[in-house]
Amino acid sequence: KNEVEQSPQNLTAQEGEFITINCSYSVGISALHWLQQHPGGGIVSLFMLSSGKKKHGRLIATINIQEKHSSLHITASHPRDSAVYICAGGSQGNLIFGKGTKLSVKP
Amino acid sequence: EADIYQTPRYLVIGTGKKITLECSQTMGHDKMYWYQQDPGMELHLIHYSYGVNSTEKGDLSSESTVSRIRTEHFPLTLESARPSHTSQYLCASSDGFNEKLFFGSGTQLSVL
């Protein structure tokens, strides 16, 4: 069992839908990262959070330290949001990554 | 946005060859990382660095080495490439351990 688990593995949505991707972890962490990976491999950091909630445009990330759980929400989804979303947690540089959630948003 | 560069982008090489994957960043970040990612799988940490002359091993470090002689440069060397090394190699940097990560475009390595 991976120490960082994401669900769902695959997600198909219609344009405009509200999307939630979940991440649970069993390791102690000092920070949790949400990353976006597009076809071709390029990775972009979306959020880094250690408590509470962060918002950037249509993206919202939350974390519950007690429950060891984080969620990434996308409001008003768009086909350009189609990508693999990865959560990663750890401390002192040694991050453990989830397998990713492959999101496909249909027009 | 990211000022972190990896070369080559693609590399096909024969078994037994020594190869060095290059990674450079112009952001002045102290922390740099090398990750390996197989298709559809999670990233695994190979090596990371706290700063100049400081490197640490990750989970997959046994068959590779790194050096950090300059802040901006963090090359990864495979002394003897094997087909099992076929994978994507991603370099990243951050201003601190709990700071935002910046990734390079990756090197897709194929060992025949």
CSV table of C-alpha atoms in Angstrom, one decimal:
chain,number,residue,atom,x,y,z
A,1,LYS,CA,0.0,0.0,0.0
A,2,ASN,CA,1.4,3.3,-1.1
A,3,GLU,CA,1.9,5.9,1.7
A,4,VAL,CA,0.2,8.5,-0.4
A,5,GLU,CA,-3.1,7.3,-2.0
A,6,GLN,CA,-5.1,9.3,-4.5
A,7,SER,CA,-8.7,8.8,-5.6
A,8,PRO,CA,-10.1,8.4,-8.1
A,9,GLN,CA,-7.4,7.0,-10.5
A,10,ASN,CA,-9.3,8.2,-13.5
A,11,LEU,CA,-12.0,10.9,-13.8
A,12,THR,CA,-14.0,12.0,-16.8
A,13,ALA,CA,-16.1,15.1,-16.5
A,14,GLN,CA,-18.2,17.4,-18.7
A,15,GLU,CA,-17.1,21.0,-19.2
A,16,GLY,CA,-18.4,23.1,-16.4
A,17,GLU,CA,-18.6,20.4,-13.7
A,18,PHE,CA,-17.2,20.8,-10.2
A,19,ILE,CA,-14.4,18.3,-9.7
A,20,THR,CA,-12.8,16.9,-6.5
A,21,ILE,CA,-9.7,14.8,-6.3
A,22,ASN,CA,-8.7,13.3,-3.0
A,23,CYS,CA,-5.4,12.5,-1.4
A,24,SER,CA,-4.8,10.5,1.8
A,25,TYR,CA,-1.5,9.9,3.4
A,26,SER,CA,-0.1,7.7,6.1
A,27,VAL,CA,3.3,9.4,6.6
A,28,GLY,CA,4.1,12.4,8.7
A,29,ILE,CA,4.4,15.4,6.5
A,30,SER,CA,5.5,19.0,6.9
A,31,ALA,CA,3.9,20.1,3.6
A,32,LEU,CA,1.7,18.6,0.9
A,33,HIS,CA,2.0,19.5,-2.7
A,34,TRP,CA,-0.5,19.4,-5.6
A,35,LEU,CA,1.1,19.1,-9.0
A,36,GLN,CA,-0.3,19.1,-12.6
A,37,GLN,CA,1.4,17.0,-15.3
A,38,HIS,CA,0.4,17.5,-18.9
A,39,PRO,CA,0.9,14.9,-21.7
A,40,GLY,CA,4.6,15.1,-22.7
A,41,GLY,CA,5.6,15.0,-19.0
A,42,GLY,CA,5.9,18.7,-18.0
A,43,ILE,CA,5.0,19.2,-14.3
A,44,VAL,CA,3.7,22.4,-12.8
A,45,SER,CA,3.3,23.1,-9.1
A,46,LEU,CA,-0.3,24.1,-8.2
A,47,PHE,CA,-0.2,24.4,-4.4
A,48,MET,CA,2.0,23.7,-1.4
A,49,LEU,CA,0.1,23.7,1.8
A,50,SER,CA,0.7,22.7,5.4
A,51,SER,CA,-2.7,23.7,6.9
A,52,GLY,CA,-6.1,25.1,5.9
A,53,LYS,CA,-7.1,26.1,2.4
A,54,LYS,CA,-5.6,27.8,-0.6
A,55,LYS,CA,-7.3,29.2,-3.7
A,56,HIS,CA,-5.8,30.2,-7.1
A,57,GLY,CA,-8.3,31.1,-9.8
A,58,ARG,CA,-10.7,28.1,-10.3
A,59,LEU,CA,-8.5,25.8,-8.1
A,60,ILE,CA,-8.9,25.2,-4.4
A,61,ALA,CA,-6.8,23.0,-2.2
A,62,THR,CA,-7.6,22.0,1.3
A,63,ILE,CA,-5.8,19.9,3.9
A,64,ASN,CA,-7.0,18.3,7.2
A,65,ILE,CA,-3.9,17.5,9.2
A,66,GLN,CA,-5.7,15.4,11.8
A,67,GLU,CA,-7.4,13.2,9.2
A,68,LYS,CA,-4.3,13.1,7.0
A,69,HIS,CA,-6.4,14.1,4.0
A,70,SER,CA,-6.2,16.7,1.3
A,71,SER,CA,-8.5,17.6,-1.6
A,72,LEU,CA,-8.1,19.5,-4.8
A,73,HIS,CA,-11.2,21.1,-6.2
A,74,ILE,CA,-11.7,22.5,-9.7
A,75,THR,CA,-14.7,24.8,-10.3
A,76,ALA,CA,-16.2,25.3,-13.7
A,77,SER,CA,-13.9,22.7,-15.3
A,78,HIS,CA,-12.6,23.3,-18.8
A,79,PRO,CA,-11.1,20.9,-21.4
A,80,ARG,CA,-7.7,22.6,-20.8
A,81,ASP,CA,-7.8,21.3,-17.2
A,82,SER,CA,-7.3,17.8,-18.7
A,83,ALA,CA,-4.1,16.5,-17.1
A,84,VAL,CA,-2.8,14.2,-14.4
A,85,TYR,CA,-3.0,15.7,-10.9
A,86,ILE,CA,-0.5,14.4,-8.4
A,87,CYS,CA,-0.3,14.9,-4.7
A,88,ALA,CA,2.9,14.5,-2.8
A,89,GLY,CA,3.8,14.8,0.9
A,90,GLY,CA,6.9,14.6,3.0
A,91,SER,CA,9.5,16.6,4.9
A,92,GLN,CA,13.0,17.7,4.5
A,93,GLY,CA,13.0,17.2,0.7
A,94,ASN,CA,12.0,13.5,0.8
A,95,LEU,CA,8.6,13.7,-0.9
A,96,ILE,CA,6.4,10.6,-1.5
A,97,PHE,CA,4.2,10.9,-4.5
A,98,GLY,CA,0.8,9.5,-5.3
A,99,LYS,CA,0.2,7.7,-8.5
A,100,GLY,CA,-1.9,10.6,-9.9
A,101,THR,CA,-5.4,11.1,-11.0
A,102,LYS,CA,-6.0,11.3,-14.7
A,103,LEU,CA,-8.6,13.9,-15.4
A,104,SER,CA,-10.3,14.3,-18.8
A,105,VAL,CA,-12.8,17.1,-19.3
A,106,LYS,CA,-15.0,16.8,-22.3
A,107,PRO,CA,-16.4,19.8,-24.1
B,1,GLU,CA,7.7,30.5,-15.7
B,2,ALA,CA,10.2,27.9,-14.6
B,3,ASP,CA,13.9,28.7,-15.2
B,4,ILE,CA,15.1,25.2,-14.9
B,5,TYR,CA,16.5,23.4,-17.8
B,6,GLN,CA,17.3,19.7,-18.6
B,7,THR,CA,19.4,18.3,-21.4
B,8,PRO,CA,19.1,16.2,-23.4
B,9,ARG,CA,15.3,16.0,-23.8
B,10,TYR,CA,15.6,12.5,-25.3
B,11,LEU,CA,18.5,10.1,-25.2
B,12,VAL,CA,18.9,6.6,-26.7
B,13,ILE,CA,22.0,4.8,-25.7
B,14,GLY,CA,23.5,1.3,-25.6
B,15,THR,CA,23.9,-0.9,-22.5
B,16,GLY,CA,27.1,-0.3,-20.6
B,17,LYS,CA,27.6,3.4,-21.6
B,18,LYS,CA,28.3,6.1,-19.0
B,19,ILE,CA,25.8,9.0,-19.3
B,20,THR,CA,25.3,12.3,-17.6
B,21,LEU,CA,22.0,14.0,-17.5
B,22,GLU,CA,22.3,17.8,-17.1
B,23,CYS,CA,20.1,20.1,-15.0
B,24,SER,CA,20.6,23.8,-14.4
B,25,GLN,CA,18.4,26.5,-12.8
B,26,THR,CA,18.8,30.2,-12.7
B,27,MET,CA,16.6,31.0,-9.7
B,28,GLY,CA,19.4,30.7,-7.1
B,29,HIS,CA,17.5,27.8,-5.4
B,30,ASP,CA,19.5,25.9,-2.8
B,31,LYS,CA,17.4,22.7,-2.9
B,32,MET,CA,17.6,20.5,-6.0
B,33,TYR,CA,16.1,17.1,-6.7
B,34,TRP,CA,16.3,14.2,-9.2
B,35,TYR,CA,13.2,12.0,-9.7
B,36,GLN,CA,12.5,9.0,-11.9
B,37,GLN,CA,9.1,8.3,-13.4
B,38,ASP,CA,8.0,5.3,-15.3
B,39,PRO,CA,4.9,5.7,-17.6
B,40,GLY,CA,1.7,5.9,-15.5
B,41,MET,CA,3.6,5.5,-12.3
B,42,GLU,CA,4.5,7.8,-9.4
B,43,LEU,CA,7.7,9.8,-9.2
B,44,HIS,CA,10.5,8.3,-7.0
B,45,LEU,CA,13.3,10.4,-5.5
B,46,ILE,CA,16.8,9.4,-6.7
B,47,HIS,CA,19.0,12.1,-5.1
B,48,TYR,CA,18.6,15.6,-3.6
B,49,SER,CA,20.8,18.4,-2.5
B,50,TYR,CA,20.7,21.0,0.3
B,51,GLY,CA,23.1,23.2,-1.4
B,52,VAL,CA,26.7,23.4,-2.8
B,53,ASN,CA,28.7,20.3,-1.8
B,54,SER,CA,25.8,18.7,-0.1
B,55,THR,CA,23.9,15.7,-1.6
B,56,GLU,CA,21.6,13.0,-0.1
B,57,LYS,CA,20.4,9.7,-1.5
B,58,GLY,CA,16.8,8.9,-2.2
B,59,ASP,CA,15.0,5.6,-2.7
B,60,LEU,CA,16.6,4.8,-6.1
B,61,SER,CA,20.1,6.1,-5.7
B,62,SER,CA,22.1,3.0,-5.8
B,63,GLU,CA,23.0,3.0,-9.5
B,64,SER,CA,23.7,6.7,-10.0
B,65,THR,CA,25.7,9.6,-8.6
B,66,VAL,CA,25.2,13.3,-8.4
B,67,SER,CA,27.4,16.4,-7.7
B,68,ARG,CA,26.7,19.9,-6.7
B,69,ILE,CA,29.7,22.0,-7.3
B,70,ARG,CA,27.8,25.1,-8.2
B,71,THR,CA,24.4,26.3,-7.0
B,72,GLU,CA,22.8,26.3,-10.4
B,73,HIS,CA,24.1,22.9,-11.7
B,74,PHE,CA,23.0,19.4,-10.5
B,75,PRO,CA,24.1,16.7,-13.0
B,76,LEU,CA,23.1,13.0,-12.6
B,77,THR,CA,25.5,10.3,-13.8
B,78,LEU,CA,24.8,6.7,-14.6
B,79,GLU,CA,28.1,4.9,-14.7
B,80,SER,CA,26.9,1.9,-16.7
B,81,ALA,CA,23.5,2.2,-18.3
B,82,ARG,CA,21.2,-0.8,-18.3
B,83,PRO,CA,17.8,-1.4,-20.0
B,84,SER,CA,16.2,-1.2,-16.5
B,85,HIS,CA,17.3,2.5,-16.5
B,86,THR,CA,14.9,3.2,-19.3
B,87,SER,CA,12.6,5.9,-17.8
B,88,GLN,CA,11.8,9.6,-17.6
B,89,TYR,CA,14.2,11.6,-15.4
B,90,LEU,CA,12.9,14.8,-13.9
B,91,CYS,CA,14.9,17.5,-12.2
B,92,ALA,CA,13.3,20.0,-9.8
B,93,SER,CA,14.4,22.8,-7.5
B,94,SER,CA,12.9,24.8,-4.6
B,95,ASP,CA,13.8,27.8,-2.4
B,96,GLY,CA,13.4,25.6,0.7
B,97,PHE,CA,12.2,22.1,1.6
B,98,ASN,CA,8.6,23.3,2.2
B,99,GLU,CA,8.5,25.6,-0.7
B,100,LYS,CA,7.0,25.4,-4.2
B,101,LEU,CA,8.7,23.0,-6.6
B,102,PHE,CA,9.9,24.0,-10.1
B,103,PHE,CA,10.3,21.2,-12.5
B,104,GLY,CA,12.4,20.9,-15.7
B,105,SER,CA,10.9,19.4,-18.9
B,106,GLY,CA,12.5,16.0,-18.2
B,107,THR,CA,14.9,13.6,-20.0
B,108,GLN,CA,13.4,10.5,-21.6
B,109,LEU,CA,16.1,7.9,-21.5
B,110,SER,CA,16.0,4.7,-23.5
B,111,VAL,CA,18.7,2.1,-22.9
B,112,LEU,CA,18.9,-0.6,-25.6
